[in-house]
Coordinates of C-alpha atoms in Angstrom, one line a residue:
M4 CA 49.9 84.8 97.4
G5 CA 52.5 83.7 100.3
K6 CA 54.6 85.5 102.5
R7 CA 57.2 88.0 100.6
V8 CA 60.3 89.4 102.0
F9 CA 62.0 92.4 99.9
L10 CA 65.5 92.8 101.4
I11 CA 67.3 95.6 99.9
V12 CA 70.8 96.2 100.4
L13 CA 72.1 100.3 100.0
D14 CA 75.7 99.1 98.9
S15 CA 77.9 101.0 101.1
F16 CA 75.5 102.8 103.2
G17 CA 77.1 103.0 106.8
V18 CA 76.2 105.1 109.8
G19 CA 79.2 105.5 111.9
E20 CA 82.6 104.2 112.7
L21 CA 82.6 100.3 114.6
P22 CA 84.7 100.1 117.5
D23 CA 87.4 98.2 115.6
A24 CA 87.6 100.9 113.0
A25 CA 91.3 101.8 113.6
D26 CA 92.1 98.2 112.7
F27 CA 91.1 98.9 109.2
F28 CA 92.2 102.8 109.5
D29 CA 88.8 103.8 109.3
E30 CA 88.6 105.9 112.2
G31 CA 85.9 108.8 112.1
S32 CA 84.3 107.5 109.0
N33 CA 80.5 108.1 109.1
T34 CA 78.8 108.0 105.7
L35 CA 75.6 108.8 106.7
A36 CA 77.3 111.8 108.3
A37 CA 79.0 112.5 105.3
V38 CA 76.2 112.9 103.0
Q39 CA 74.0 114.4 105.6
S40 CA 76.5 117.4 105.0
S41 CA 75.4 117.7 101.4
S42 CA 72.7 120.1 100.3
E43 CA 71.3 117.7 97.9
F44 CA 70.3 114.9 100.6
N45 CA 66.6 114.8 101.2
C46 CA 65.2 111.5 102.2
P47 CA 62.0 111.9 104.0
N48 CA 60.7 108.4 103.4
L49 CA 63.6 106.9 105.1
A50 CA 63.5 109.7 108.1
S51 CA 60.0 108.1 108.3
M52 CA 60.8 104.6 108.6
G53 CA 63.1 105.8 111.5
L54 CA 66.6 106.2 109.9
F55 CA 67.5 109.1 112.1
N56 CA 66.1 107.2 115.3
I57 CA 68.9 104.7 115.0
E58 CA 71.6 105.6 117.6
G59 CA 74.2 108.2 116.5
C60 CA 72.1 109.1 113.4
S61 CA 70.2 112.3 114.4
R62 CA 72.1 115.5 113.9
G63 CA 71.6 118.9 113.2
Q64 CA 67.8 119.5 110.8
F65 CA 67.8 115.4 110.8
M66 CA 65.7 114.5 114.1
P67 CA 64.0 111.3 115.3
A68 CA 60.7 110.6 113.8
D69 CA 57.7 110.9 116.7
H70 CA 56.5 107.7 115.4
P71 CA 58.8 105.8 113.2
M72 CA 57.1 103.2 110.6
A73 CA 59.4 100.7 110.9
D74 CA 61.8 98.8 113.6
F75 CA 65.0 100.7 113.9
G76 CA 68.6 99.9 114.6
R77 CA 72.0 99.6 113.6
M78 CA 73.8 96.2 113.3
L79 CA 77.8 95.6 114.2
E80 CA 79.6 93.6 111.5
L81 CA 81.4 90.3 113.3
S82 CA 83.4 89.0 109.9
R83 CA 86.9 90.1 109.8
G84 CA 86.4 92.6 106.7
K85 CA 84.7 95.4 105.0
D86 CA 83.9 94.3 101.8
T87 CA 81.1 93.2 99.7
T88 CA 81.3 89.5 99.9
T89 CA 81.7 89.2 103.5
G90 CA 78.8 91.7 104.2
H91 CA 76.6 89.9 102.3
W92 CA 77.8 86.5 103.3
E93 CA 77.0 87.7 106.9
I94 CA 73.5 89.1 106.1
A95 CA 73.3 85.6 104.6
G96 CA 74.1 83.7 107.7
I97 CA 77.9 83.3 107.6
V98 CA 80.4 85.3 109.7
S99 CA 84.0 85.2 108.0
K100 CA 86.3 84.6 111.1
R101 CA 89.4 84.9 108.9
P102 CA 89.6 87.9 106.3
L103 CA 89.7 87.2 102.8
P104 CA 93.3 87.9 101.2
T105 CA 94.1 91.5 99.9
Y106 CA 97.0 92.9 97.8
P107 CA 98.2 96.2 98.7
E108 CA 101.5 95.4 96.6
G109 CA 100.0 93.8 94.0
F110 CA 99.7 90.0 93.5
P111 CA 102.9 87.9 93.6
D112 CA 104.7 87.0 90.3
D113 CA 103.7 83.3 90.5
V114 CA 100.0 84.5 90.4
I115 CA 100.6 87.0 87.4
S116 CA 102.5 84.8 85.4
A117 CA 99.8 81.8 85.8
F118 CA 97.2 84.1 84.8
E119 CA 99.3 85.2 81.6
K120 CA 100.0 81.8 80.7
A121 CA 96.5 80.4 81.1
C122 CA 95.1 83.6 78.8
G123 CA 98.1 84.1 76.3
R124 CA 98.2 87.7 76.9
G125 CA 100.2 90.2 79.1
V126 CA 99.5 92.1 82.4
L127 CA 99.9 96.1 82.8
C128 CA 99.7 97.5 86.0
N129 CA 99.2 94.9 89.0
K130 CA 98.8 97.3 92.1
P131 CA 95.6 98.8 93.9
Y132 CA 94.0 101.7 91.7
S133 CA 90.9 103.4 91.2
G134 CA 89.1 101.9 88.7
T135 CA 88.6 105.4 86.3
E136 CA 92.2 106.5 87.0
V137 CA 93.6 103.2 86.1
I138 CA 92.1 103.1 82.4
K139 CA 93.5 106.9 82.0
D140 CA 97.0 105.6 83.0
F141 CA 97.3 102.5 81.4
G142 CA 94.5 102.3 79.0
E143 CA 96.5 103.9 75.9
E144 CA 99.3 101.2 76.6
H145 CA 96.8 98.2 76.7
L146 CA 95.2 99.6 73.1
K147 CA 98.8 99.5 71.6
T148 CA 99.8 95.9 73.4
G149 CA 97.1 94.2 73.9
K150 CA 97.9 93.4 77.4
L151 CA 95.2 93.3 80.2
I152 CA 94.9 95.6 82.8
V153 CA 94.7 94.1 86.2
Y154 CA 94.4 95.9 89.7
T155 CA 93.1 95.4 92.9
S156 CA 92.3 97.6 95.7
A157 CA 91.6 97.7 99.5
D158 CA 89.1 94.9 98.9
S159 CA 89.5 91.1 98.2
V160 CA 89.6 91.4 94.3
F161 CA 91.2 90.9 91.1
Q162 CA 90.4 93.1 88.5
I163 CA 90.5 92.7 85.0
A164 CA 90.0 95.8 82.8
A165 CA 90.1 95.6 78.8
H166 CA 88.5 98.2 76.0
E167 CA 85.9 96.9 74.2
S168 CA 87.7 97.1 70.5
I169 CA 90.6 95.2 72.1
V170 CA 89.1 92.4 74.2
P171 CA 85.1 91.8 73.5
I172 CA 83.2 91.6 76.8
S173 CA 82.6 87.9 76.1
E174 CA 86.5 87.6 75.9
L175 CA 86.8 89.2 78.9
Y176 CA 84.4 87.1 80.5
R177 CA 86.4 84.3 79.6
Y178 CA 89.6 85.9 81.0
C179 CA 87.8 86.2 84.3
E180 CA 86.5 82.8 84.6
I181 CA 90.3 81.6 84.0
A182 CA 91.4 83.9 86.9
R183 CA 88.5 82.7 88.9
E184 CA 89.9 79.0 88.6
L185 CA 93.4 79.9 89.4
L186 CA 92.3 82.2 92.5
V187 CA 91.8 79.6 95.0
G188 CA 93.0 78.7 98.4
E189 CA 95.5 80.9 99.9
H190 CA 94.7 83.2 97.2
G191 CA 91.1 82.8 96.7
V192 CA 90.3 86.4 96.8
G193 CA 86.5 87.5 97.2
R194 CA 85.4 88.7 93.6
V195 CA 87.1 88.3 90.3
I196 CA 85.7 91.5 88.2
A197 CA 85.1 92.4 84.6
R198 CA 85.9 96.0 84.0
P199 CA 85.0 96.6 80.4
F200 CA 85.8 100.2 79.2
G201 CA 85.1 102.1 75.7
G202 CA 85.6 105.1 74.0
E203 CA 88.7 107.3 73.8
Y204 CA 91.0 108.6 76.0
P205 CA 90.4 109.3 79.2
F206 CA 88.0 106.2 78.3
K207 CA 84.7 105.6 79.8
R208 CA 83.6 102.6 81.7
L209 CA 80.9 100.4 80.3
S210 CA 77.7 98.8 82.0
G211 CA 79.2 95.6 81.5
R212 CA 80.8 94.9 84.8
H213 CA 80.6 91.3 86.2
D214 CA 81.3 89.7 89.5
Y215 CA 82.9 86.2 89.8
S216 CA 82.6 85.2 93.6
L217 CA 84.3 82.7 95.4
L218 CA 81.5 80.0 96.7
P219 CA 80.2 80.7 100.1
P220 CA 82.0 78.2 102.5
A221 CA 78.8 77.1 103.8
D222 CA 75.0 76.8 103.0
T223 CA 73.6 80.3 103.2
M224 CA 69.8 81.7 103.9
L225 CA 69.7 81.5 100.3
D226 CA 70.3 77.9 99.8
R227 CA 68.0 76.9 102.8
L228 CA 65.0 79.0 101.6
K229 CA 65.6 77.4 98.1
S230 CA 65.6 73.7 99.4
K231 CA 62.3 74.6 101.2
G232 CA 60.6 75.5 98.0
Y233 CA 60.6 79.4 98.4
D234 CA 61.5 81.7 95.4
V235 CA 64.9 83.7 96.2
I236 CA 64.6 86.2 93.3
S237 CA 67.6 88.3 92.9
V238 CA 68.1 91.8 91.5
G239 CA 71.4 93.5 90.8
K240 CA 74.6 91.7 91.8
I241 CA 73.4 89.2 94.5
N242 CA 73.6 86.7 92.1
D243 CA 77.2 87.3 91.3
I244 CA 77.8 87.6 94.8
F245 CA 76.7 84.0 95.8
A246 CA 78.0 82.5 92.6
S247 CA 74.4 82.0 91.8
R248 CA 74.0 79.5 94.5
G249 CA 70.8 79.3 96.0
V250 CA 68.9 81.7 93.6
T251 CA 65.9 80.7 91.6
E252 CA 65.8 84.2 89.6
S253 CA 68.4 86.7 88.5
N254 CA 67.7 90.3 87.3
P255 CA 70.7 91.8 86.4
T256 CA 70.6 95.8 86.5
V257 CA 72.5 98.8 85.0
N258 CA 72.1 101.1 88.1
N259 CA 70.2 102.1 90.8
G260 CA 67.2 103.0 88.8
D261 CA 67.2 99.8 87.0
G262 CA 67.4 98.3 90.2
M263 CA 63.9 99.8 91.8
D264 CA 62.4 99.6 88.5
K265 CA 62.9 95.5 88.5
T266 CA 62.3 95.6 92.4
L267 CA 58.9 97.4 91.8
A268 CA 57.8 95.2 89.0
I269 CA 58.5 92.0 91.3
A270 CA 56.4 93.4 93.9
R271 CA 53.5 94.0 91.3
R272 CA 53.8 90.6 90.7
D273 CA 52.8 87.2 93.0
F274 CA 55.9 85.0 94.5
N275 CA 56.5 83.1 97.6
G276 CA 60.0 83.9 99.6
L277 CA 62.8 86.5 99.0
C278 CA 63.4 89.3 96.8
F279 CA 67.1 90.2 97.5
V280 CA 68.1 93.4 96.0
N281 CA 71.5 95.1 95.8
L282 CA 71.9 98.8 94.5
V283 CA 75.3 99.1 94.1
D284 CA 75.9 102.7 92.7
F285 CA 76.2 104.4 96.1
D286 CA 79.2 102.5 96.5
M287 CA 80.7 101.7 92.9
V288 CA 79.6 105.2 91.2
Y289 CA 80.0 107.9 94.7
G290 CA 81.3 106.2 97.4
H291 CA 84.7 105.1 96.1
R292 CA 84.9 108.2 93.9
N293 CA 84.5 110.7 97.0
D294 CA 81.4 112.5 95.7
V295 CA 79.5 113.6 99.0
D296 CA 76.6 115.4 96.4
G297 CA 76.6 112.4 94.0
Y298 CA 76.1 110.2 96.9
A299 CA 73.4 112.4 98.8
R300 CA 71.7 112.7 95.2
A301 CA 71.7 108.9 95.2
L302 CA 69.8 108.6 98.2
S303 CA 67.5 111.2 97.8
E304 CA 66.8 109.4 94.3
F305 CA 66.3 106.3 96.2
D306 CA 63.8 107.5 98.8
V307 CA 61.5 108.9 95.7
R308 CA 61.4 105.1 94.6
L309 CA 61.0 104.0 98.2
G310 CA 57.7 106.1 98.4
E311 CA 56.8 104.4 95.3
L312 CA 57.5 100.9 96.7
L313 CA 55.6 101.6 99.9
P314 CA 52.1 101.7 98.9
I315 CA 52.2 98.6 96.7
L316 CA 53.6 96.1 99.3
K317 CA 50.9 93.9 100.3
T318 CA 49.6 92.9 103.7
Q319 CA 51.7 89.7 104.1
D320 CA 54.8 91.3 103.0
L321 CA 58.1 92.3 105.0
L322 CA 60.7 95.0 103.8
I323 CA 64.2 95.4 105.2
I324 CA 66.7 97.9 104.3
T325 CA 70.2 97.7 105.3
A326 CA 73.9 97.9 104.0
D327 CA 77.0 95.7 103.8
H328 CA 79.8 98.2 104.7
G329 CA 80.6 101.7 104.6
C330 CA 82.2 103.7 102.0
D331 CA 82.4 107.4 103.3
P332 CA 82.7 109.7 100.7
S333 CA 84.1 112.4 102.5
T334 CA 87.2 111.0 103.7
P335 CA 90.7 111.1 101.7
S336 CA 90.5 107.2 101.3
T337 CA 88.5 105.9 98.3
D338 CA 88.0 102.6 99.8
H339 CA 85.1 100.7 102.1
S340 CA 85.0 101.9 105.7
R341 CA 84.4 99.6 108.5
E342 CA 81.0 101.1 109.9
Y343 CA 77.8 100.1 111.5
V344 CA 75.0 99.6 109.1
P345 CA 71.1 100.6 109.5
L346 CA 68.7 98.2 109.8
L347 CA 65.0 99.2 109.2
V348 CA 62.3 96.3 109.3
Y349 CA 58.8 97.7 108.0
S350 CA 55.5 95.5 107.4
K351 CA 51.9 97.0 107.1
T352 CA 50.2 94.7 109.6
D353 CA 52.4 94.4 112.5
E354 CA 52.8 96.9 115.3
R355 CA 56.4 98.8 114.4
G356 CA 58.6 101.3 115.6
R357 CA 60.5 99.4 117.8
P358 CA 64.1 100.4 118.9
L359 CA 66.6 97.7 117.9
G360 CA 69.2 99.1 119.3
T361 CA 72.9 97.8 118.3
V362 CA 72.7 94.3 117.1
S363 CA 75.8 92.1 116.8
G364 CA 76.0 90.3 113.5
F365 CA 74.7 91.2 110.4
T366 CA 73.4 87.4 110.5
H367 CA 70.3 89.2 112.4
V368 CA 69.0 89.7 108.8
A369 CA 69.0 86.2 108.1
D370 CA 67.0 85.1 111.4
I371 CA 64.5 87.9 110.5
V372 CA 63.9 86.6 107.0
E373 CA 63.9 82.4 107.6
N374 CA 61.8 83.6 111.0
Y375 CA 59.2 85.1 108.8
L376 CA 58.9 82.5 105.8
K377 CA 59.2 79.3 108.1

């Protein structure tokens, strides 16, 4: 068996506002502090690894471990953004100096007109919206007219929602592919996202979400590892985020539990290279819906699964736990927040428990992975 790296991204698990948080209207945001306030929060394994040893993370009953199992620190994002795409690209080695375009007033008329013409369907909404609220407010009109619900958020996204009885999921995916081809250059959003829903009013979002990402502007850690013959195994939406580039095996997931089931199954088999995991529920199900207790519960559930993963790691395995941005569920905003992210680095053979301090750039993760596997 060769060397293996398990890189787990707890999507949106920020640990405190960045110095430039005010530029993003995120002063005071702290996702970890928000969930620590919940009685549902119980993460002994993360605590043992050194989560509360990270600067700014210990408070109240949550105190630093005397002998943390992992190297611990926090990372400062260099990219000009706070979204999934730029966060993951930076983790994989690319700093985005210019922010991806966002549309707080909705997409320009020429963009919408071109999309309508290419799809043969009209468009509803075209403004920033909560994904659960948009189907409540526009779902019935969509059922009557067949028009597609197009909306965005504070992130660089073009989202298309459609009821499965009106637009089969395969057709929704085709519309997303059309949008992805149109949205390049000036309007090159980070992601086009399929958002199927079903049932009766107030409707329910379905699990067939699919992200169509902008191609990374340069080679990433994934490309470099694949070119050297390493396995690059995706769990969750990693394959979507990198538009399949650099991935040798993709394992889609329906929720965090499924993601950890697949990660544990991969840990029990042989491979040589990287298993790159995204657990999206923290962000999609709880952070964006301002559900503090739900977020805390989800972290506690992950902590239990982490306790299952640690014993089956091999002597040559490296485990890295981090995040891609924040999404403080306790603030009035339902959008991502500009925060530090945690960095925990664990292995069974090396002496660990070293303080990493504040690291400039999520790119530090790519450096760790590539240096370990070379």
